[in-house]
Every structure is written in C-alpha cells, then in structure tokens.
Amino acid sequence: MNISKNKIKFIHSLELKKNRRQENAFIAEGHKTVGDLLSEGFEPLLIIHTEEWKSPVLLPSSTEVIETSDDNLRKASLLLNPQKVIAVFRIPDTAYSPTSFIDTISKSDKLQELILCLDGVQDPGNLGTIIRTADWFGIHNVVCSHQTADAFSPKVVQATMGSIARVNVHYLDIPQFLSSLPKGTPIYGTMLDGTDIYKETLSSNGIIVMGNEGNGITDEVRKIVTNKLLIPPYPANKHTAESINVSIATAIVCSEFRRVCNVNNS
C-alpha cells in the first residue's frame, strides 16, 4: 500500500518539538524500539511496516496500520537505513505535566529510590545514552530541566535503544522539585570541587544531579546539592582531559552507587 503525502508530511513534522507537543505524539523506528514500546503498553496511533515486521503484541483496533514496501517506508522514514517499521506513539501524560509524580514524591516520608536529575543536558545523543544507562541500572525516573533536550525527539528515542519504554522522563522546574523532596533526602551532584566518589558514603536512595555538558550544574541547583561528588582522574597527579562526557560520567556514577549498595546489602 502506498503512503499518502499527507501521512509522510505528518510523520516528518514530528521532528520538531512544537509539533510533537501540539500532536502529543512522537516517532519511533526499528523492531527493537517499537517492539519495546508496544510491549510496555505505550499507545500506538500509527504503524507503518513492511511484510517482514510482526508486532509482539495485539494492536489496539484504534491504531492505524499500513503495510507497505521498503521503498515506500523509506520515504516516510527519518533514518538513512529504515528498519522495517515506523510507529507514532502517544507521549505519556506525566512527561510534561508530572503533577502526580511530584505529589507522590513530596508527600512521602522518605524517598525510596534513586532518581537521576538532568540540569541542562542539551545533546540528544547524551540524553538518549543516559536514559539507556538509567534503564540498565534500574533507575525508573529521570527528571529533566526545561533546558534539557527533548526525550521524545527522534534522535533521543533512537539513542535509547528501546529504554525510553521503561524509564519515566519528567520535565519540570529542577530547583522547585529538589526543594519539595522529603526532609533529609540526599542530593548528590557531580562537581570539580566535590569529594572523591570512591571515598564518599553513598545511599541506595536520593537524587543524582548531572549538569550541562559545558557549564555543569547551575548555581541555583548547586546551592541545593547536599553531597558534592568528584570522579577523579587516574592517576591523580597526571595531566588529563579537563572533563569527561556527561553520559559516560552518569554511567560511572550509577555504577558506583549500585556497587556500594550491593556491598552494603550483602
């Protein structure tokens, strides 16, 4: 079946954030990413696929499904090498209106989990990798400042390799969120004047703040951080790079938190 020009135009329009917000929809491509989103219960509005693709779940009757050729799929795809399926999904309500998430956190006596907080991470590739890292280390909620890249842009969705299906992303005012946390919640932030992470006492719950690629954590958020962490270079007295990529830094920090928690619980 051919894909109409209007349908192709609609799919391509979702490259832009303003159109994604207006339509409350985002694009995903490829068997892995689309399959994970379907399996986790994301609402599919449109699916365009070739004969080779098979859905891992029974699709809702409300979903528009178009089977087409590789050539026609290529016209609709945003990728250089299309991967047999393109899907348009509904953006979760909690992404841009996280009221219920904030209420649940603020009304609890103690934060029971680790939450990643991204203060101005602007590169889509970094954000996608961080979401994938959060998924790997069992972190279910990632809180983003309004200056952080949009998690539902095609580049970020592809970079998550399906992890966007299992990690809840919330956009909100970071200082306001941090100030609403239960009393005594540890707020960790990576900073050049921090304490060596390998010598610091880490908890199994709390907030891990990661800053902007060039400027780090904003001054307003820095004032709220209770525990400053440093990922030390090796060896300490050797001249090295000025910094490391924020997505790599996030992976190192998450790994150390999980390692310490496993040791303490063993």
CSV table of C-alpha atoms in Angstrom, one decimal:
chain,number,residue,atom,x,y,z
A,1,MET,CA,0.0,0.0,0.0
A,2,ASN,CA,1.2,3.5,-0.8
A,3,ILE,CA,1.6,6.1,2.0
A,4,SER,CA,-0.1,9.4,1.3
A,5,LYS,CA,1.9,12.6,1.0
A,6,ASN,CA,-0.1,14.0,4.0
A,7,LYS,CA,0.9,11.0,6.1
A,8,ILE,CA,4.5,11.4,5.2
A,9,LYS,CA,4.3,15.1,5.9
A,10,PHE,CA,2.7,14.4,9.3
A,11,ILE,CA,5.5,11.9,10.3
A,12,HIS,CA,8.2,14.3,9.2
A,13,SER,CA,6.6,17.2,11.1
A,14,LEU,CA,7.2,15.3,14.4
A,15,GLU,CA,10.9,16.0,14.0
A,16,LEU,CA,10.0,19.4,15.5
A,17,LYS,CA,9.3,19.7,19.3
A,18,LYS,CA,6.5,22.2,18.8
A,19,ASN,CA,4.7,19.7,16.5
A,20,ARG,CA,5.3,16.9,18.9
A,21,ARG,CA,3.8,18.9,21.7
A,22,GLN,CA,0.9,20.0,19.6
A,23,GLU,CA,0.1,16.5,18.5
A,24,ASN,CA,1.1,14.9,21.8
A,25,ALA,CA,2.9,12.3,19.8
A,26,PHE,CA,6.4,11.1,18.9
A,27,ILE,CA,8.1,8.8,16.4
A,28,ALA,CA,9.9,5.5,16.9
A,29,GLU,CA,11.6,3.4,14.3
A,30,GLY,CA,13.0,-0.2,14.2
A,31,HIS,CA,12.0,-3.6,15.5
A,32,LYS,CA,13.7,-3.2,18.9
A,33,THR,CA,12.5,0.3,19.9
A,34,VAL,CA,8.9,-0.1,18.5
A,35,GLY,CA,8.6,-3.6,20.0
A,36,ASP,CA,9.7,-2.4,23.4
A,37,LEU,CA,7.3,0.5,23.4
A,38,LEU,CA,4.4,-1.8,22.4
A,39,SER,CA,5.3,-4.4,25.0
A,40,GLU,CA,5.4,-1.7,27.7
A,41,GLY,CA,1.9,-0.5,26.9
A,42,PHE,CA,2.6,2.7,25.0
A,43,GLU,CA,-0.4,3.8,22.9
A,44,PRO,CA,0.3,3.4,19.1
A,45,LEU,CA,-1.5,5.9,16.9
A,46,LEU,CA,0.0,4.8,13.6
A,47,ILE,CA,2.2,2.0,12.5
A,48,ILE,CA,3.8,1.7,9.0
A,49,HIS,CA,5.6,-1.5,8.3
A,50,THR,CA,6.9,-3.9,5.7
A,51,GLU,CA,5.8,-7.5,5.3
A,52,GLU,CA,8.7,-8.8,7.4
A,53,TRP,CA,7.7,-7.0,10.6
A,54,LYS,CA,5.5,-8.7,13.1
A,55,SER,CA,4.0,-7.0,16.2
A,56,PRO,CA,5.0,-8.5,19.6
A,57,VAL,CA,1.5,-7.7,20.9
A,58,LEU,CA,-2.1,-7.5,19.7
A,59,LEU,CA,-2.5,-4.0,18.3
A,60,PRO,CA,-5.5,-1.9,19.5
A,61,SER,CA,-8.3,-1.6,17.0
A,62,SER,CA,-7.8,2.2,17.1
A,63,THR,CA,-4.3,2.0,15.7
A,64,GLU,CA,-4.0,2.9,12.0
A,65,VAL,CA,-1.8,0.1,10.4
A,66,ILE,CA,-0.3,0.4,7.0
A,67,GLU,CA,1.7,-2.4,5.4
A,68,THR,CA,3.9,-1.1,2.6
A,69,SER,CA,7.1,-1.8,0.6
A,70,ASP,CA,10.7,-1.0,1.6
A,71,ASP,CA,10.8,1.8,-0.9
A,72,ASN,CA,7.6,3.5,0.4
A,73,LEU,CA,8.8,3.0,4.0
A,74,ARG,CA,12.0,4.8,3.1
A,75,LYS,CA,10.0,7.9,2.0
A,76,ALA,CA,8.4,8.2,5.4
A,77,SER,CA,11.5,7.2,7.5
A,78,LEU,CA,13.8,9.7,9.2
A,79,LEU,CA,16.7,7.2,9.1
A,80,LEU,CA,19.2,6.7,6.3
A,81,ASN,CA,18.6,3.0,6.7
A,82,PRO,CA,15.0,2.3,7.6
A,83,GLN,CA,14.3,-0.7,9.9
A,84,LYS,CA,11.1,-2.3,8.6
A,85,VAL,CA,8.7,-0.3,10.9
A,86,ILE,CA,7.9,3.3,11.8
A,87,ALA,CA,5.4,4.0,14.6
A,88,VAL,CA,3.8,7.1,16.1
A,89,PHE,CA,3.1,6.8,19.8
A,90,ARG,CA,1.2,9.0,22.3
A,91,ILE,CA,3.5,10.9,24.7
A,92,PRO,CA,2.9,9.9,28.3
A,93,ASP,CA,0.8,12.4,30.3
A,94,THR,CA,3.4,12.5,33.0
A,95,ALA,CA,6.2,13.7,30.7
A,96,TYR,CA,5.3,17.4,30.6
A,97,SER,CA,2.7,17.5,33.3
A,98,PRO,CA,4.3,15.5,36.1
A,99,THR,CA,1.9,16.6,38.9
A,100,SER,CA,1.1,13.2,40.1
A,101,PHE,CA,4.8,12.2,40.2
A,102,ILE,CA,5.7,15.3,42.2
A,103,ASP,CA,2.8,14.8,44.6
A,104,THR,CA,3.8,11.2,45.3
A,105,ILE,CA,7.4,12.2,46.0
A,106,SER,CA,6.7,15.3,48.1
A,107,LYS,CA,4.0,13.6,50.3
A,108,SER,CA,6.2,10.5,51.2
A,109,ASP,CA,8.1,10.4,54.4
A,110,LYS,CA,11.2,9.2,52.7
A,111,LEU,CA,12.4,8.9,49.1
A,112,GLN,CA,12.6,5.1,48.4
A,113,GLU,CA,14.6,5.2,45.1
A,114,LEU,CA,17.4,6.7,43.2
A,115,ILE,CA,16.4,9.4,40.7
A,116,LEU,CA,18.5,10.9,38.0
A,117,CYS,CA,18.2,14.7,37.7
A,118,LEU,CA,19.5,16.3,34.5
A,119,ASP,CA,20.2,20.0,34.8
A,120,GLY,CA,20.5,21.3,31.2
A,121,VAL,CA,21.9,18.2,29.3
A,122,GLN,CA,21.4,19.5,25.8
A,123,ASP,CA,22.9,16.9,23.4
A,124,PRO,CA,20.3,14.4,22.2
A,125,GLY,CA,22.8,11.6,22.0
A,126,ASN,CA,23.9,12.2,25.5
A,127,LEU,CA,20.3,12.2,26.8
A,128,GLY,CA,19.5,9.0,24.9
A,129,THR,CA,22.5,7.3,26.3
A,130,ILE,CA,21.7,8.5,29.9
A,131,ILE,CA,18.2,7.1,29.6
A,132,ARG,CA,19.6,3.8,28.4
A,133,THR,CA,22.1,3.8,31.3
A,134,ALA,CA,19.3,4.5,33.8
A,135,ASP,CA,17.4,1.5,32.4
A,136,TRP,CA,20.4,-0.7,32.8
A,137,PHE,CA,21.0,0.3,36.4
A,138,GLY,CA,17.3,0.0,37.5
A,139,ILE,CA,16.6,3.8,37.7
A,140,HIS,CA,13.0,4.2,36.7
A,141,ASN,CA,12.6,8.0,36.9
A,142,VAL,CA,14.7,10.7,35.1
A,143,VAL,CA,13.9,14.3,36.0
A,144,CYS,CA,14.8,16.9,33.4
A,145,SER,CA,15.1,20.7,33.5
A,146,HIS,CA,13.2,22.6,30.8
A,147,GLN,CA,16.6,23.4,29.3
A,148,THR,CA,17.4,19.7,28.8
A,149,ALA,CA,16.9,18.1,25.3
A,150,ASP,CA,13.5,16.7,24.5
A,151,ALA,CA,13.5,13.0,25.3
A,152,PHE,CA,10.8,12.3,22.6
A,153,SER,CA,12.8,13.7,19.7
A,154,PRO,CA,13.6,11.1,17.1
A,155,LYS,CA,17.4,11.3,17.8
A,156,VAL,CA,16.9,10.7,21.5
A,157,VAL,CA,14.4,7.9,21.1
A,158,GLN,CA,16.7,6.1,18.7
A,159,ALA,CA,19.7,6.6,21.1
A,160,THR,CA,17.8,5.0,24.0
A,161,MET,CA,17.6,1.7,22.0
A,162,GLY,CA,14.2,1.0,23.5
A,163,SER,CA,14.9,2.1,27.1
A,164,ILE,CA,12.5,5.1,26.7
A,165,ALA,CA,9.8,2.4,27.1
A,166,ARG,CA,10.9,1.6,30.6
A,167,VAL,CA,12.2,4.9,32.0
A,168,ASN,CA,9.8,7.6,33.0
A,169,VAL,CA,11.0,11.0,31.9
A,170,HIS,CA,9.6,14.1,33.6
A,171,TYR,CA,10.1,17.8,32.6
A,172,LEU,CA,9.8,20.3,35.5
A,173,ASP,CA,11.5,23.1,37.4
A,174,ILE,CA,14.5,21.4,39.0
A,175,PRO,CA,15.1,23.8,42.0
A,176,GLN,CA,11.4,23.7,42.9
A,177,PHE,CA,11.4,19.9,42.6
A,178,LEU,CA,14.5,19.5,44.8
A,179,SER,CA,13.1,21.8,47.4
A,180,SER,CA,9.9,19.7,47.6
A,181,LEU,CA,11.7,16.5,48.5
A,182,PRO,CA,11.2,14.8,51.9
A,183,LYS,CA,13.4,16.2,54.6
A,184,GLY,CA,16.8,14.6,54.7
A,185,THR,CA,16.8,13.3,51.1
A,186,PRO,CA,20.5,13.2,49.9
A,187,ILE,CA,21.0,15.3,46.8
A,188,TYR,CA,24.2,14.3,45.1
A,189,GLY,CA,25.8,16.4,42.4
A,190,THR,CA,28.9,15.9,40.3
A,191,MET,CA,31.3,18.8,40.6
A,192,LEU,CA,35.0,19.5,40.2
A,193,ASP,CA,35.2,20.6,43.8
A,194,GLY,CA,33.5,17.5,45.1
A,195,THR,CA,34.6,14.6,47.2
A,196,ASP,CA,36.1,11.6,45.5
A,197,ILE,CA,33.1,9.4,44.8
A,198,TYR,CA,35.1,6.2,45.7
A,199,LYS,CA,35.6,7.6,49.2
A,200,GLU,CA,32.2,9.0,49.7
A,201,THR,CA,29.4,7.3,51.6
A,202,LEU,CA,26.6,6.7,49.1
A,203,SER,CA,23.0,5.7,49.8
A,204,SER,CA,20.5,3.5,48.0
A,205,ASN,CA,18.1,6.4,47.7
A,206,GLY,CA,18.3,10.0,46.8
A,207,ILE,CA,18.9,12.3,43.8
A,208,ILE,CA,21.8,12.2,41.4
A,209,VAL,CA,22.2,15.6,39.6
A,210,MET,CA,24.2,15.7,36.3
A,211,GLY,CA,24.9,19.1,34.8
A,212,ASN,CA,25.2,20.7,31.4
A,213,GLU,CA,28.0,19.5,29.0
A,214,GLY,CA,29.9,22.7,29.2
A,215,ASN,CA,28.8,24.6,32.2
A,216,GLY,CA,28.0,21.8,34.7
A,217,ILE,CA,25.3,22.2,37.3
A,218,THR,CA,23.6,25.7,37.5
A,219,ASP,CA,24.3,27.9,40.5
A,220,GLU,CA,20.7,27.7,41.8
A,221,VAL,CA,20.8,23.9,41.8
A,222,ARG,CA,24.3,23.8,43.2
A,223,LYS,CA,23.1,25.6,46.3
A,224,ILE,CA,20.6,22.8,47.0
A,225,VAL,CA,23.1,19.9,46.5
A,226,THR,CA,23.9,18.3,49.8
A,227,ASN,CA,26.7,15.9,48.7
A,228,LYS,CA,29.3,17.1,46.1
A,229,LEU,CA,30.9,14.2,44.1
A,230,LEU,CA,34.0,14.1,42.0
A,231,ILE,CA,35.0,11.4,39.5
A,232,PRO,CA,38.8,11.6,40.0
A,233,PRO,CA,41.2,11.2,37.0
A,234,TYR,CA,43.8,8.5,37.2
A,235,PRO,CA,46.4,8.9,38.3
A,236,ALA,CA,45.5,11.9,40.3
A,237,ASN,CA,48.7,13.8,39.6
A,238,LYS,CA,48.7,13.3,35.8
A,239,HIS,CA,47.6,15.9,33.3
A,240,THR,CA,44.4,14.6,31.7
A,241,ALA,CA,41.3,15.8,29.8
A,242,GLU,CA,39.5,18.7,31.5
A,243,SER,CA,36.3,16.7,31.8
A,244,ILE,CA,34.5,13.6,30.6
A,245,ASN,CA,31.4,13.2,28.6
A,246,VAL,CA,28.2,13.6,30.7
A,247,SER,CA,26.7,10.3,29.6
A,248,ILE,CA,29.9,8.5,30.5
A,249,ALA,CA,30.1,10.3,33.8
A,250,THR,CA,26.5,9.3,34.5
A,251,ALA,CA,27.3,5.6,33.8
A,252,ILE,CA,30.3,5.8,36.2
A,253,VAL,CA,28.3,7.4,39.0
A,254,CYS,CA,25.3,5.0,38.6
A,255,SER,CA,27.7,2.0,38.6
A,256,GLU,CA,29.4,3.1,41.8
A,257,PHE,CA,26.0,3.7,43.6
A,258,ARG,CA,24.8,0.3,42.6
A,259,ARG,CA,28.1,-1.4,43.6
A,260,VAL,CA,28.2,0.2,47.0
A,261,CYS,CA,24.5,-0.7,47.6
A,262,ASN,CA,25.2,-4.3,46.7
A,263,VAL,CA,28.2,-4.4,49.0
A,264,ASN,CA,26.1,-2.9,51.9
A,265,ASN,CA,23.3,-5.3,51.3
A,266,SER,CA,25.4,-8.4,51.1
